[in-house]
Amino acid sequence: MALLRLRAALLGPARLRGAGIPWSVLRSYSSTSAKEKARRNAICERTELLEVLKARVKQLQASNVPEAMVNKAELAPLGNDKYQDPLRKVVAPGPAEEQPAARGRDESPARPSSWVEKLKKEMYIRQLKVERKLSIAASQPALEGQAKAKPKGKAKAKAKAKAKKSLKSPKSPKSPKAKVAAAWSQSHAGLHGVYARGKPRVAAVKEGTKAQRPQRVLEDKDSSQYKILQQTIQSNLECFLFLRQPEEAERLLLLYHSSPVKRRLLNVNAYNIVMRSWARKGHLQHINRLFFMLESVGLRPNLDSYAAALECMGRNQPSTKAIRRCVQQLKSDGFHVDELFQKCLFEEDEKEKVLRAIRIVQPNYQLPPPPKPQTCKSSLLQDFYSKKKMVSYPKLDFSVQELQERFQQQLEMELDNTVTIESVESTKPLTPQAIKARKLLATLRSHWHDSILQALQKSKHNMSKLKTASGYNILYPYLCLLPDEEYVGIMLQILNTLSPQGESLAVLARELASKVYNRYITQRKLRSRQLEKVQEIYEDYIHLLAKDSQPDEYLPREYWEKLVAEAGFGPSLNLKDCSWPYMLLLRLGMHMLELLVQAVKVPRNILNPRLEPKLIPVLYHIYSFRSSWQVGLIKPHPIFSQIVSDAAETLLTFNSSAIPMLCPPVPWTSPHFGAFVLNDTKLMRFVDGAVQHQLLLEQCPLVNLHPVLDALNQLGNCAWKINQPVLDIIISIFNDKGNEKLDIPPPISEAPRPSAAPSNSSTWNKSQKHELLLCKKKAAEMHSLRMDALYKLSIANYVRDKVFWFPHNMDFRGRTYPCPPYFNHLGNDVTRAILLFAEGRPLGPKGLDWLKIHLINLTGLKKKSALQERLEYANEIMEEILDSADHPLTGRKWWMNTDEPWQALACCMEIAKASRSPDPAAYISHFPVHQDGSCNGLQHYAALGRDLIGAISVNLMPCSVPQDVYSAVAQQVEEFRKKDAEQGVKVAQVLQGFVSRKVVKQTVMTVVYGVTRYGGRLQMEKRLKEIDEFPEEYLWEASHYLVKQVFNGIKEMFSATRDIQNWLTESAKLIAQSGRTVEWVTPLGLPIVQPYYRSRPTVLNCSMQNLSVKNSNNNQKPDTVKQKNAFPPNFIHSLDSTHMMLTALHCLRQGLTFVSVHDCYWTHALTVDVMNQPPLPTLACCLPCPSPLTCLG
């Protein structure tokens, strides 16, 4: 129990999101006093301990239940009604008379069709038979229930009478439709009590308003809940389509179609999915019935409906008359046959079957020609897209054969879904204790595998029983999409990577379900033969990139589109939308998590034989606090954590999407297609549950997105390799207890330990408790940083002998990011130092000079000096540079005292190699040289406001020497400090000698992005903490003083900046108050919407814990505070991204290697001058209007 208490007292869970996700600890730099922090921490500690004890008591009580009871109740929560039809809690039984049918978004009332009318007579007879059978089946259990029911008081009798009265329609006894609806309602209600263990449920409507509220939910088709339910139904139908179970798909559809209220959730897409299920089996009779059902509820068939019918006819070749009637009806509904092949998405051989059916009645029919490629008309890119100035796309230094081999390697990796690699810690010798722990862990995992598999199969068996009651469990089809072994493997993968500090339920549930979804998408792409088509096209696409192929004057996107158009037949490259709602993902994840918690157990005496030999759970559900929120956590038992720690395993498992690509990425051609070969990747990143960004992209004409897509393709096509000498030095330090000064995290064994304290914790004083909590917090942070570095270095070591690529996508503001999340060039100094361009270029006449200037820039010295002065300084210290390159760990170690030490060391090594070569100009360099923006946010504000003084200070205007705004602000703050010190201000006197560029830089940089004084104070406090000589007792007062002076200094230096920020803030406030979100379009045509809404959290009822889920939906009211505060930084970020993309496209036309870290541009030393010369896009290109008012108006 002491161990439990120790673990539970940790302040925050490490943020480990599944396999390959680094742990990060919630950091809070509080401004409260030590006493206040100690009081709060003590409360949190006691609360967490209490939750641990409660959880343990529950599990002990459960374990004491007799075996028969355990077997009966063990999985009851997993199959209860909380996972059944989600509409049961939303849809109240409505009046028995027919309700007006719902229409789809783009649907019109159905017109009478001769083809359908011919089916009505036959269907009418069948419908009467079905109604008769259902009425008989529904009346029998109803009569039996009435016979068995015994009233238990007047109140219950009145409630039942009232419920019957409110649910009864005056015409229901005479209405056959009412009987059918009632029968379906009763048969559907049969599923509700399946897992209620014999406890009947009575749905009593107490008030008229409560009875009408669920119907209002379904009437509001724009509500988020309505859309979630509609998407859930379609996702379930898609599962049955994938499982090739059309009977189950139609059965589910009928559950909703037969209810006048529930059928409002059905649109034509739901019927189409069932049609496609039957079409694959060639059952035209079922499709005819679905057409009848469509029109009976006022829905109009669309192109997909007719495609399914024609596909079915192409499979079983019915009479020519039937096909002709179908084609005629298609035309009478306003469609054209050509549109089937232009707008519909096909899988497997569906396209060929549709064409076969059409050619039965039109033997000479030919597929419509592909649409003519459109050209972007943006005024900023007229020259770029001009055919007169087309140049060959830059070639990679690989042959066609080599690129084909790399593609096969990438494909195999993605088909495996995960990649297991050796950790960089594997070089450590194995101890006997580690060998013993590994054997023990392997044995336990084998037992856990069997236990989880048994629990999963039992859970699925219980769910399948619902079929006998004409019911339906919402999760059952999702647990059948993959083999059982894959579900078990996913759960064990989460268990193996769980942090000792635990993780929140929501994060784990999301991670579990996402892994299932990703594997499902992979299997869909395989079964639909989409992968075959991608493989064929990619083999031709690499001719554009290979060095031994004929050069073509195409961009990657254009060439891919050309190849797709030429391919003609086969499946579509885009799958029909089959995304799962966020709430559904959480339900599935929670179900798997509950299985994991209940099935995985360990003997209590496994580490201590003196204890009782009893099985105890490996995972515990407890509660913790994050800010003021109570959060449910899953924490491993200390026994499990101890075994894992002793085993010191050296294998790491990552999702395949976490590893850099081994071949050039698939080019982005639309918001739905690009990046990885198989892994599903979105063009625009967004928070879970948000859909407005994707809708905005889909509504935008594709030609308007061409510049953005081409820029992302340019960034992704840059090939990389590892700087092996630097990597080896970093790994050696990492395995030798690390070095915090060099940003190499030490192991947790080096964490500070509290001073000696009494063994009885109840006798500790407040200072001792506070010291203990600080040590725990520091240990958790060190563990998080250590694991983050371990993952990055291990991935780098895995690809050390390979050439690799980083596919890119973007956030909702247009800022670009590499898709692999851990190891990429956006990382810290350590990560950037071990990356080199795979393509080498000679230095040329000025390349060596640029390497030296780049080195001085990395040191943080000579910020105010001209480039020539920096070059001269580099020449003066060549002895130090060469010593650092030759003896990095044993020499004078000059490189260790720079701002970016590892990048500086890598640059020293490159300079040494180049300067020692026979001809430095001919030396082939792979080293990236950076050109960094001068406080890019202030540059944009100065340009927007036409602020001459501000423009000079951020190098927007020509100057004899480079200007450094951070040094200027630091100098101004120092002047303010001197004046205050002379007037006797104590804190100003304490700060003497501590005001520097490094202290103020972060705050100056982020002021323009909306940082508040509170946030700025935390930044200042962090910087002052890094100075060993600064007195700790003045941290809060000094940081508060400095942030005030920085804000005053910026206000004086950039007069227009604050005015523009205020105007942007006020504009956003007015827009949000009018009930709309702030939206704009960047100069490159990218539509942007701010996803901040006043969302009410939705409570997800689960057996383990209720989850409060916030859904960001565009039908909710905008959050005025967030909309106005976020608009200025988001708008500036979008301009910053526009400028970067313009630069990327310019460099593409010049044949330059180019990548960026937002406002920091990388290229070869040879091409720095080319990149800096006109027509390099300037900030003025991003400002097409004379003022921000007209720009936003």
XYZ file of N, CA and C in Angstrom, residues 708-830:
369
model
N -1.391 25.591 -52.466
C -1.111 25.000 -51.158
C -0.650 23.553 -51.316
N -1.333 22.794 -52.172
C -0.956 21.399 -52.390
C 0.442 21.297 -52.991
N 0.745 22.165 -53.953
C 2.065 22.128 -54.595
C 3.173 22.496 -53.613
N 2.893 23.439 -52.715
C 3.898 23.813 -51.715
C 4.161 22.663 -50.745
N 3.109 21.975 -50.313
C 3.287 20.826 -49.419
C 4.062 19.712 -50.117
N 3.788 19.500 -51.394
C 4.525 18.475 -52.138
C 6.001 18.837 -52.270
N 6.280 20.125 -52.463
C 7.673 20.557 -52.555
C 8.422 20.289 -51.252
N 7.790 20.583 -50.124
C 8.427 20.337 -48.821
C 8.617 18.844 -48.575
N 7.620 18.046 -48.944
C 7.694 16.611 -48.692
C 8.679 15.876 -49.576
N 8.998 16.434 -50.736
C 9.896 15.748 -51.668
C 11.370 15.972 -51.361
N 11.672 16.688 -50.297
C 13.067 16.866 -49.898
C 13.553 15.585 -49.213
N 14.624 15.018 -49.739
C 15.181 13.779 -49.170
C 16.207 14.116 -48.090
N 16.259 13.264 -47.047
C 17.119 13.501 -45.899
C 18.004 12.281 -45.635
N 19.065 12.510 -44.865
C 19.878 11.432 -44.331
C 20.419 11.857 -42.967
N 21.055 10.924 -42.255
C 21.506 11.152 -40.886
C 22.976 11.580 -40.869
N 23.262 12.559 -40.024
C 24.648 12.966 -39.751
C 25.189 11.992 -38.697
N 25.797 10.913 -39.146
C 26.158 9.816 -38.249
C 27.188 10.179 -37.185
N 28.254 10.945 -37.509
C 29.205 11.287 -36.437
C 28.563 12.044 -35.279
N 27.692 12.994 -35.590
C 27.025 13.751 -34.524
C 26.073 12.850 -33.752
N 25.335 11.982 -34.460
C 24.411 11.072 -33.788
C 25.156 10.166 -32.808
N 26.310 9.660 -33.205
C 27.064 8.766 -32.321
C 27.517 9.484 -31.055
N 27.925 10.735 -31.178
C 28.341 11.498 -29.990
C 27.156 11.705 -29.053
N 26.001 12.046 -29.635
C 24.804 12.286 -28.807
C 24.395 11.008 -28.092
N 24.419 9.875 -28.787
C 24.026 8.610 -28.164
C 24.986 8.238 -27.036
N 26.263 8.506 -27.228
C 27.232 8.179 -26.174
C 26.960 8.990 -24.908
N 26.638 10.270 -25.063
C 26.305 11.094 -23.895
C 24.977 10.655 -23.289
N 24.014 10.307 -24.155
C 22.697 9.865 -23.683
C 22.829 8.626 -22.804
N 23.672 7.677 -23.218
C 23.850 6.444 -22.448
C 24.792 6.613 -21.265
N 25.420 7.794 -21.165
C 26.317 8.069 -20.044
C 25.716 9.146 -19.146
N 24.489 8.908 -18.707
C 23.791 9.767 -17.746
C 23.379 11.122 -18.291
N 23.505 11.365 -19.622
C 22.983 12.585 -20.215
C 23.723 13.832 -19.793
N 23.188 14.974 -20.236
C 23.789 16.273 -19.916
C 22.725 17.334 -20.110
N 22.186 17.849 -19.010
C 21.090 18.823 -19.105
C 21.520 20.098 -19.817
N 22.761 20.526 -19.632
C 23.239 21.743 -20.285
C 23.221 21.592 -21.795
N 23.489 20.392 -22.287
C 23.500 20.132 -23.723
C 22.157 19.589 -24.214
N 21.151 19.684 -23.392
C 19.796 19.257 -23.748
C 19.715 17.751 -24.003
N 20.526 16.967 -23.323
C 20.437 15.503 -23.347
C 19.899 15.081 -21.988
N 18.623 14.699 -21.896
C 18.018 14.440 -20.579
C 18.707 13.291 -19.846
N 19.011 13.470 -18.590
C 19.595 12.369 -17.791
C 18.521 11.355 -17.435
N 18.904 10.135 -17.071
C 17.916 9.125 -16.665
C 17.293 9.487 -15.321
N 16.203 8.833 -15.014
C 15.470 9.147 -13.787
C 16.290 8.783 -12.550
N 17.287 7.934 -12.714
C 18.148 7.593 -11.575
C 18.936 8.798 -11.078
N 19.058 9.826 -11.936
C 19.771 11.036 -11.557
C 18.844 12.098 -10.964
N 17.588 11.756 -10.761
C 16.629 12.728 -10.227
C 16.983 13.077 -8.787
N 16.707 14.303 -8.374
C 17.006 14.699 -6.993
C 16.152 13.916 -6.003
N 16.733 13.619 -4.877
C 16.016 12.878 -3.836
C 15.837 13.760 -2.617
N 14.695 13.603 -1.941
C 14.462 14.442 -0.755
C 15.447 14.097 0.355
N 15.695 15.051 1.193
C 16.585 14.827 2.333
C 15.942 13.841 3.309
N 16.736 13.303 4.195
C 16.251 12.292 5.136
C 15.067 12.827 5.925
N 14.029 12.030 6.024
C 12.812 12.425 6.739
C 12.342 11.247 7.578
N 11.520 11.502 8.567
C 11.003 10.407 9.390
C 10.291 9.369 8.536
N 10.424 8.093 8.926
C 9.816 7.010 8.156
C 8.296 7.101 8.170
N 7.744 7.632 9.234
C 6.291 7.771 9.331
C 5.881 9.092 8.677
N 5.179 8.995 7.567
C 4.833 10.206 6.823
C 3.892 11.119 7.589
N 3.178 10.573 8.565
C 2.236 11.414 9.316
C 2.959 12.438 10.183
N 4.240 12.229 10.426
C 4.990 13.174 11.268
C 5.754 14.204 10.433
N 5.628 14.149 9.115
C 6.328 15.119 8.272
C 5.747 16.514 8.477
N 6.620 17.505 8.431
C 6.115 18.874 8.450
C 5.820 19.324 7.009
N 5.295 20.531 6.854
C 4.868 21.012 5.544
C 6.046 21.161 4.587
N 7.149 21.639 5.067
C 8.302 21.832 4.178
C 8.824 20.498 3.651
N 8.789 19.455 4.481
C 9.247 18.139 4.026
C 8.301 17.560 2.970
N 6.995 17.754 3.193
C 6.036 17.284 2.191
C 6.191 18.041 0.883
N 6.419 19.341 1.005
C 6.595 20.157 -0.193
C 7.849 19.731 -0.951
N 8.914 19.461 -0.226
C 10.157 19.018 -0.857
C 9.952 17.686 -1.565
N 9.206 16.776 -0.946
C 8.948 15.479 -1.563
C 8.155 15.627 -2.859
N 7.135 16.483 -2.834
C 6.316 16.677 -4.031
C 7.117 17.309 -5.156
N 8.003 18.248 -4.814
C 8.843 18.862 -5.841
C 9.785 17.827 -6.455
N 10.306 16.932 -5.628
C 11.183 15.887 -6.150
C 10.415 14.941 -7.078
N 9.188 14.622 -6.692
C 8.380 13.755 -7.550
C 8.066 14.425 -8.879
N 7.765 15.709 -8.805
C 7.460 16.451 -10.031
C 8.676 16.500 -10.940
N 9.819 16.759 -10.360
C 11.054 16.812 -11.147
C 11.355 15.443 -11.753
N 11.140 14.381 -11.001
C 11.393 13.035 -11.509
C 10.458 12.706 -12.669
N 9.200 13.116 -12.535
C 8.247 12.858 -13.618
C 8.639 13.618 -14.881
N 9.049 14.866 -14.725
C 9.476 15.662 -15.876
C 10.721 15.053 -16.524
N 11.667 14.633 -15.706
C 12.885 14.021 -16.244
C 12.558 12.738 -17.010
N 11.636 11.953 -16.472
C 11.238 10.715 -17.141
C 10.605 11.020 -18.495
N 9.741 12.040 -18.527
C 9.080 12.424 -19.777
C 10.095 12.868 -20.819
N 11.009 13.742 -20.437
C 12.020 14.241 -21.366
C 12.950 13.121 -21.815
N 13.267 12.214 -20.907
C 14.161 11.108 -21.247
C 13.522 10.207 -22.305
N 12.245 9.893 -22.133
C 11.573 9.029 -23.092
C 11.422 9.726 -24.443
N 11.148 11.023 -24.425
C 11.050 11.782 -25.667
C 12.366 11.707 -26.437
N 13.470 11.928 -25.749
C 14.781 11.846 -26.400
C 15.086 10.419 -26.852
N 14.687 9.428 -26.054
C 14.933 8.031 -26.422
C 14.248 7.696 -27.737
N 12.986 8.121 -27.894
C 12.255 7.832 -29.130
C 12.906 8.512 -30.331
N 13.264 9.771 -30.177
C 13.860 10.505 -31.292
C 15.192 9.879 -31.718
N 16.041 9.602 -30.747
C 17.353 9.046 -31.070
C 17.234 7.621 -31.619
N 16.282 6.862 -31.121
C 16.120 5.489 -31.606
C 15.631 5.473 -33.047
N 14.700 6.361 -33.384
C 14.235 6.442 -34.776
C 15.371 6.898 -35.684
N 16.131 7.892 -35.224
C 17.274 8.366 -36.023
C 18.278 7.246 -36.233
N 18.516 6.464 -35.206
C 19.462 5.357 -35.331
C 18.929 4.280 -36.271
N 17.606 4.107 -36.291
C 16.982 3.113 -37.165
C 17.168 3.464 -38.643
N 17.134 4.759 -38.970
C 17.266 5.189 -40.378
C 18.660 5.746 -40.657
N 19.638 5.412 -39.827
C 20.965 6.026 -39.953
C 21.610 5.708 -41.301
N 21.320 4.576 -41.896
C 21.927 4.207 -43.179
C 20.945 4.345 -44.335
N 19.836 5.012 -44.092
C 18.795 5.102 -45.118
C 18.611 6.553 -45.569
N 18.017 6.705 -46.734
C 17.513 8.003 -47.181
C 16.013 8.003 -46.902
N 15.479 9.098 -46.403
C 14.079 9.123 -45.991
C 13.453 10.482 -46.301
N 12.126 10.499 -46.189
C 11.353 11.696 -46.524
C 10.336 11.979 -45.415
N 9.972 13.257 -45.280
C 8.949 13.686 -44.325
C 7.741 14.230 -45.100
N 6.661 13.464 -45.237
C 5.446 14.040 -45.833
C 4.907 15.138 -44.928
N 4.284 16.144 -45.515
C 3.803 17.295 -44.761
C 2.287 17.443 -44.878
N 1.692 17.984 -43.830
C 0.345 18.528 -43.905
C 0.332 19.828 -43.112
N -0.834 20.356 -42.765
C -0.872 21.687 -42.150
C -1.959 21.758 -41.096
N -1.872 22.796 -40.259
C -2.920 23.033 -39.285
C -3.971 23.955 -39.909
N -4.982 24.330 -39.119
C -6.096 25.072 -39.704
C -5.710 26.487 -40.126
N -4.540 26.984 -39.712
C -4.071 28.303 -40.116
C -3.199 28.250 -41.362
N -2.863 27.034 -41.793
C -2.009 26.881 -42.955
C -0.552 26.659 -42.629
N -0.183 26.621 -41.347
C 1.212 26.353 -40.983
C 1.521 24.885 -41.233
N 2.662 24.614 -41.845
C 2.994 23.264 -42.286
C 3.795 22.514 -41.228
N 3.586 21.192 -41.191
C 4.260 20.323 -40.227
C 4.553 18.976 -40.883
N 5.675 18.359 -40.552
C 5.915 16.984 -41.012
C 4.915 16.037 -40.360
N 4.450 15.045 -41.098
C 3.475 14.092 -40.545
C 4.076 13.176 -39.484
N 5.296 12.610 -39.661
C 5.881 11.831 -38.555
C 6.091 12.727 -37.341
N 5.497 12.415 -36.198
C 5.410 13.391 -35.107
C 6.634 13.528 -34.221
N 7.516 12.552 -34.181
C 8.572 12.566 -33.168
C 9.906 13.052 -33.703
N 10.363 12.422 -34.749
C 11.666 12.763 -35.301
C 11.464 13.491 -36.629
N 11.761 14.795 -36.636
C 11.678 15.595 -37.851
C 12.465 16.882 -37.650
N 12.575 17.684 -38.692
C 13.417 18.879 -38.633
C 12.778 20.018 -37.856
N 11.536 19.853 -37.387
C 10.936 20.868 -36.514
C 11.288 20.626 -35.053
N 12.114 19.627 -34.794
C 12.466 19.306 -33.419
C 13.449 20.284 -32.814
N 14.039 19.884 -31.706
C 14.939 20.766 -30.969
C 16.333 20.780 -31.595
N 17.264 21.406 -30.917
C 18.640 21.541 -31.412
C 19.268 20.179 -31.682
N 19.013 19.208 -30.802
C 19.591 17.873 -30.966
C 19.098 17.233 -32.262
